[in-house]
Amino acid sequence: MGSLFDNLYDVLFQPQAGMRNLAEGKNVGQALSVFLISILLPIWALSFALKSTGSSMMIYVMMLIKIAASLIIWFMGAAILHLIAEFFGGRGTGVGLFVTLGFAHIPRIFMVPLWAIIMGMPAGSKTVLLSASVLLVIVWSFYLDIVAIREVYQLSTAKSVLVMITPILGIGILCVVALIFIGSAMINMPTWL
């Protein structure tokens, strides 16, 4: 188990080995630190923009809600993905996945310098560049999530992608079923209502 900076370097520049080492070390404290920094830094940068609107108290409430919701989603997401990975034949631990998914959020930290650079660009290109930077961070984080699942559970890349998209597919199927039920209930409603 390396230091925090060694682990960050490994996740950024050699993700497979870094995630494997993190899963074995199971350092929840380091993962929590990285996760909180990756959430707080973009919120803190956004708060400067929102302070100019005069709603300073609302910023702190928003920050607390964002931190609490992110921690809950991180914990619940790791639990759900752990269960799905075991269904796909993976052999790993929930704590190992929890730690690696915490480190997989590290690309969010780069949003702040990207935003600062983009603000200096010509006005016509800002929207496109902001969208591209957000997409880049999302894809990078998704890639690190896939690597985390693959290294923790010793699954193939294809199975790791399936583990990641299974909850999304499940939610989509539930929405379709709900819409079908609502539609059939609307058809059978009396016309006098």
CSV table of C-alpha atoms in Angstrom, one decimal:
chain,number,residue,atom,x,y,z
A,1,MET,CA,0.0,0.0,0.0
A,2,GLY,CA,1.6,3.2,-1.1
A,3,SER,CA,1.2,6.8,-0.1
A,4,LEU,CA,-1.7,8.9,-1.3
A,5,PHE,CA,0.4,10.6,-4.0
A,6,ASP,CA,1.8,7.3,-5.2
A,7,ASN,CA,-1.7,5.9,-5.5
A,8,LEU,CA,-2.9,9.0,-7.4
A,9,TYR,CA,0.0,8.7,-9.8
A,10,ASP,CA,-0.7,5.1,-10.4
A,11,VAL,CA,-4.4,5.7,-11.1
A,12,LEU,CA,-3.7,8.5,-13.5
A,13,PHE,CA,-0.7,7.0,-15.4
A,14,GLN,CA,-1.0,3.2,-14.9
A,15,PRO,CA,-4.6,2.6,-14.0
A,16,GLN,CA,-4.6,-1.2,-14.2
A,17,ALA,CA,-1.8,-1.6,-11.7
A,18,GLY,CA,-3.0,1.3,-9.6
A,19,MET,CA,-6.5,-0.1,-9.3
A,20,ARG,CA,-5.2,-3.6,-8.5
A,21,ASN,CA,-3.0,-2.2,-5.7
A,22,LEU,CA,-5.8,-0.1,-4.3
A,23,ALA,CA,-8.2,-3.1,-4.3
A,24,GLU,CA,-5.6,-5.1,-2.3
A,25,GLY,CA,-4.7,-2.3,0.1
A,26,LYS,CA,-8.3,-1.3,0.8
A,27,ASN,CA,-7.3,2.1,2.2
A,28,VAL,CA,-10.8,3.6,2.8
A,29,GLY,CA,-9.3,6.8,4.3
A,30,GLN,CA,-7.3,7.7,1.2
A,31,ALA,CA,-10.3,6.9,-1.1
A,32,LEU,CA,-12.6,9.1,1.1
A,33,SER,CA,-10.0,11.9,0.9
A,34,VAL,CA,-9.7,11.7,-2.9
A,35,PHE,CA,-13.5,11.4,-3.3
A,36,LEU,CA,-14.2,14.5,-1.2
A,37,ILE,CA,-11.5,16.6,-2.9
A,38,SER,CA,-12.9,15.6,-6.3
A,39,ILE,CA,-16.4,16.8,-5.2
A,40,LEU,CA,-15.4,19.8,-3.2
A,41,LEU,CA,-12.9,21.4,-5.7
A,42,PRO,CA,-15.5,21.8,-8.5
A,43,ILE,CA,-18.2,23.0,-6.1
A,44,TRP,CA,-15.8,25.5,-4.5
A,45,ALA,CA,-14.9,26.8,-8.0
A,46,LEU,CA,-18.6,27.0,-8.9
A,47,SER,CA,-19.4,28.8,-5.6
A,48,PHE,CA,-17.2,31.8,-6.7
A,49,ALA,CA,-19.5,32.2,-9.7
A,50,LEU,CA,-22.6,31.9,-7.6
A,51,LYS,CA,-21.5,34.4,-5.0
A,52,SER,CA,-21.8,37.1,-7.5
A,53,THR,CA,-25.6,36.4,-7.6
A,54,GLY,CA,-25.9,37.3,-4.0
A,55,SER,CA,-27.2,33.9,-2.7
A,56,SER,CA,-24.2,33.0,-0.5
A,57,MET,CA,-26.2,31.0,2.1
A,58,MET,CA,-27.8,28.9,-0.6
A,59,ILE,CA,-24.3,28.0,-1.8
A,60,TYR,CA,-23.4,26.3,1.5
A,61,VAL,CA,-26.7,24.4,1.6
A,62,MET,CA,-26.1,23.3,-1.9
A,63,MET,CA,-22.6,22.1,-1.0
A,64,LEU,CA,-23.8,20.1,2.0
A,65,ILE,CA,-26.5,18.5,-0.1
A,66,LYS,CA,-24.1,17.7,-2.9
A,67,ILE,CA,-21.6,16.1,-0.4
A,68,ALA,CA,-24.2,14.0,1.4
A,69,ALA,CA,-25.8,12.8,-1.9
A,70,SER,CA,-22.5,12.0,-3.5
A,71,LEU,CA,-21.4,9.9,-0.5
A,72,ILE,CA,-24.7,8.0,-0.4
A,73,ILE,CA,-24.5,7.4,-4.2
A,74,TRP,CA,-20.9,6.3,-3.9
A,75,PHE,CA,-21.7,3.8,-1.2
A,76,MET,CA,-24.9,2.5,-2.8
A,77,GLY,CA,-23.3,2.3,-6.2
A,78,ALA,CA,-20.4,0.3,-4.9
A,79,ALA,CA,-22.8,-2.1,-3.2
A,80,ILE,CA,-25.0,-2.6,-6.3
A,81,LEU,CA,-22.0,-3.0,-8.6
A,82,HIS,CA,-20.4,-5.5,-6.2
A,83,LEU,CA,-23.6,-7.6,-6.3
A,84,ILE,CA,-23.8,-7.4,-10.1
A,85,ALA,CA,-20.1,-8.3,-10.5
A,86,GLU,CA,-20.6,-11.3,-8.3
A,87,PHE,CA,-23.6,-12.4,-10.5
A,88,PHE,CA,-21.2,-12.1,-13.5
A,89,GLY,CA,-18.7,-14.5,-11.8
A,90,GLY,CA,-16.3,-11.9,-10.3
A,91,ARG,CA,-14.3,-12.7,-7.3
A,92,GLY,CA,-13.5,-9.6,-5.3
A,93,THR,CA,-14.5,-7.6,-2.3
A,94,GLY,CA,-17.0,-4.8,-1.8
A,95,VAL,CA,-14.4,-2.8,0.2
A,96,GLY,CA,-11.9,-3.1,-2.7
A,97,LEU,CA,-14.5,-1.9,-5.2
A,98,PHE,CA,-15.5,1.0,-2.8
A,99,VAL,CA,-11.9,2.2,-2.6
A,100,THR,CA,-11.2,1.9,-6.3
A,101,LEU,CA,-14.4,3.7,-7.3
A,102,GLY,CA,-13.5,6.5,-4.9
A,103,PHE,CA,-10.2,6.9,-6.7
A,104,ALA,CA,-11.9,6.7,-10.1
A,105,HIS,CA,-13.4,10.1,-9.4
A,106,ILE,CA,-10.0,11.8,-9.6
A,107,PRO,CA,-10.6,13.2,-13.2
A,108,ARG,CA,-13.2,15.6,-11.7
A,109,ILE,CA,-10.3,17.6,-10.2
A,110,PHE,CA,-9.2,18.6,-13.6
A,111,MET,CA,-12.5,20.3,-14.4
A,112,VAL,CA,-11.5,23.4,-12.5
A,113,PRO,CA,-8.2,24.1,-14.5
A,114,LEU,CA,-10.0,23.2,-17.8
A,115,TRP,CA,-12.8,25.7,-16.9
A,116,ALA,CA,-10.3,28.4,-16.1
A,117,ILE,CA,-8.5,27.9,-19.4
A,118,ILE,CA,-11.8,27.8,-21.3
A,119,MET,CA,-12.9,31.1,-19.8
A,120,GLY,CA,-10.0,32.8,-21.5
A,121,MET,CA,-11.0,31.5,-24.9
A,122,PRO,CA,-13.1,33.4,-27.5
A,123,ALA,CA,-16.8,33.7,-26.5
A,124,GLY,CA,-18.1,31.7,-29.5
A,125,SER,CA,-16.1,28.6,-28.6
A,126,LYS,CA,-16.7,28.5,-24.9
A,127,THR,CA,-19.9,26.4,-25.0
A,128,VAL,CA,-18.3,23.8,-27.3
A,129,LEU,CA,-15.2,23.6,-25.2
A,130,LEU,CA,-17.1,23.4,-21.9
A,131,SER,CA,-19.2,20.6,-23.3
A,132,ALA,CA,-16.1,18.8,-24.6
A,133,SER,CA,-14.3,19.1,-21.3
A,134,VAL,CA,-17.3,17.7,-19.3
A,135,LEU,CA,-17.6,14.9,-21.8
A,136,LEU,CA,-13.8,14.1,-21.5
A,137,VAL,CA,-14.0,14.0,-17.7
A,138,ILE,CA,-17.1,11.7,-17.9
A,139,VAL,CA,-15.5,9.3,-20.3
A,140,TRP,CA,-12.3,9.3,-18.3
A,141,SER,CA,-14.1,8.5,-15.1
A,142,PHE,CA,-16.2,5.8,-16.8
A,143,TYR,CA,-13.0,4.2,-18.1
A,144,LEU,CA,-11.5,4.2,-14.6
A,145,ASP,CA,-14.7,2.7,-13.3
A,146,ILE,CA,-14.4,-0.1,-15.8
A,147,VAL,CA,-10.8,-0.7,-14.9
A,148,ALA,CA,-11.7,-0.7,-11.2
A,149,ILE,CA,-14.3,-3.4,-11.7
A,150,ARG,CA,-12.0,-5.4,-14.0
A,151,GLU,CA,-9.1,-5.3,-11.6
A,152,VAL,CA,-11.1,-5.9,-8.4
A,153,TYR,CA,-13.1,-8.8,-9.7
A,154,GLN,CA,-10.7,-10.2,-12.4
A,155,LEU,CA,-13.4,-9.9,-15.1
A,156,SER,CA,-12.9,-9.3,-18.8
A,157,THR,CA,-13.3,-5.8,-20.1
A,158,ALA,CA,-16.6,-6.8,-21.8
A,159,LYS,CA,-18.0,-8.2,-18.5
A,160,SER,CA,-16.8,-5.1,-16.7
A,161,VAL,CA,-18.7,-2.9,-19.1
A,162,LEU,CA,-21.8,-5.1,-18.6
A,163,VAL,CA,-21.5,-4.7,-14.9
A,164,MET,CA,-21.4,-0.9,-15.3
A,165,ILE,CA,-24.4,-0.6,-17.7
A,166,THR,CA,-26.6,-3.2,-16.0
A,167,PRO,CA,-28.1,-0.7,-13.5
A,168,ILE,CA,-28.7,1.8,-16.3
A,169,LEU,CA,-30.5,-0.9,-18.3
A,170,GLY,CA,-32.5,-2.0,-15.3
A,171,ILE,CA,-33.7,1.6,-14.6
A,172,GLY,CA,-34.6,2.0,-18.3
A,173,ILE,CA,-36.6,-1.3,-18.3
A,174,LEU,CA,-38.4,-0.1,-15.1
A,175,CYS,CA,-39.3,3.2,-16.7
A,176,VAL,CA,-40.7,1.4,-19.8
A,177,VAL,CA,-42.8,-0.9,-17.7
A,178,ALA,CA,-44.0,2.0,-15.6
A,179,LEU,CA,-45.0,3.9,-18.8
A,180,ILE,CA,-46.8,0.9,-20.1
A,181,PHE,CA,-48.8,0.6,-16.8
A,182,ILE,CA,-49.6,4.3,-16.8
A,183,GLY,CA,-50.7,4.1,-20.5
A,184,SER,CA,-52.9,1.1,-19.9
A,185,ALA,CA,-54.5,2.8,-16.9
A,186,MET,CA,-55.2,5.9,-18.9
A,187,ILE,CA,-56.9,3.9,-21.7
A,188,ASN,CA,-59.1,2.1,-19.2
A,189,MET,CA,-60.1,5.3,-17.4
A,190,PRO,CA,-63.8,6.3,-17.6
A,191,THR,CA,-64.3,9.1,-20.1
A,192,TRP,CA,-66.4,11.2,-17.7
A,193,LEU,CA,-63.3,11.9,-15.5
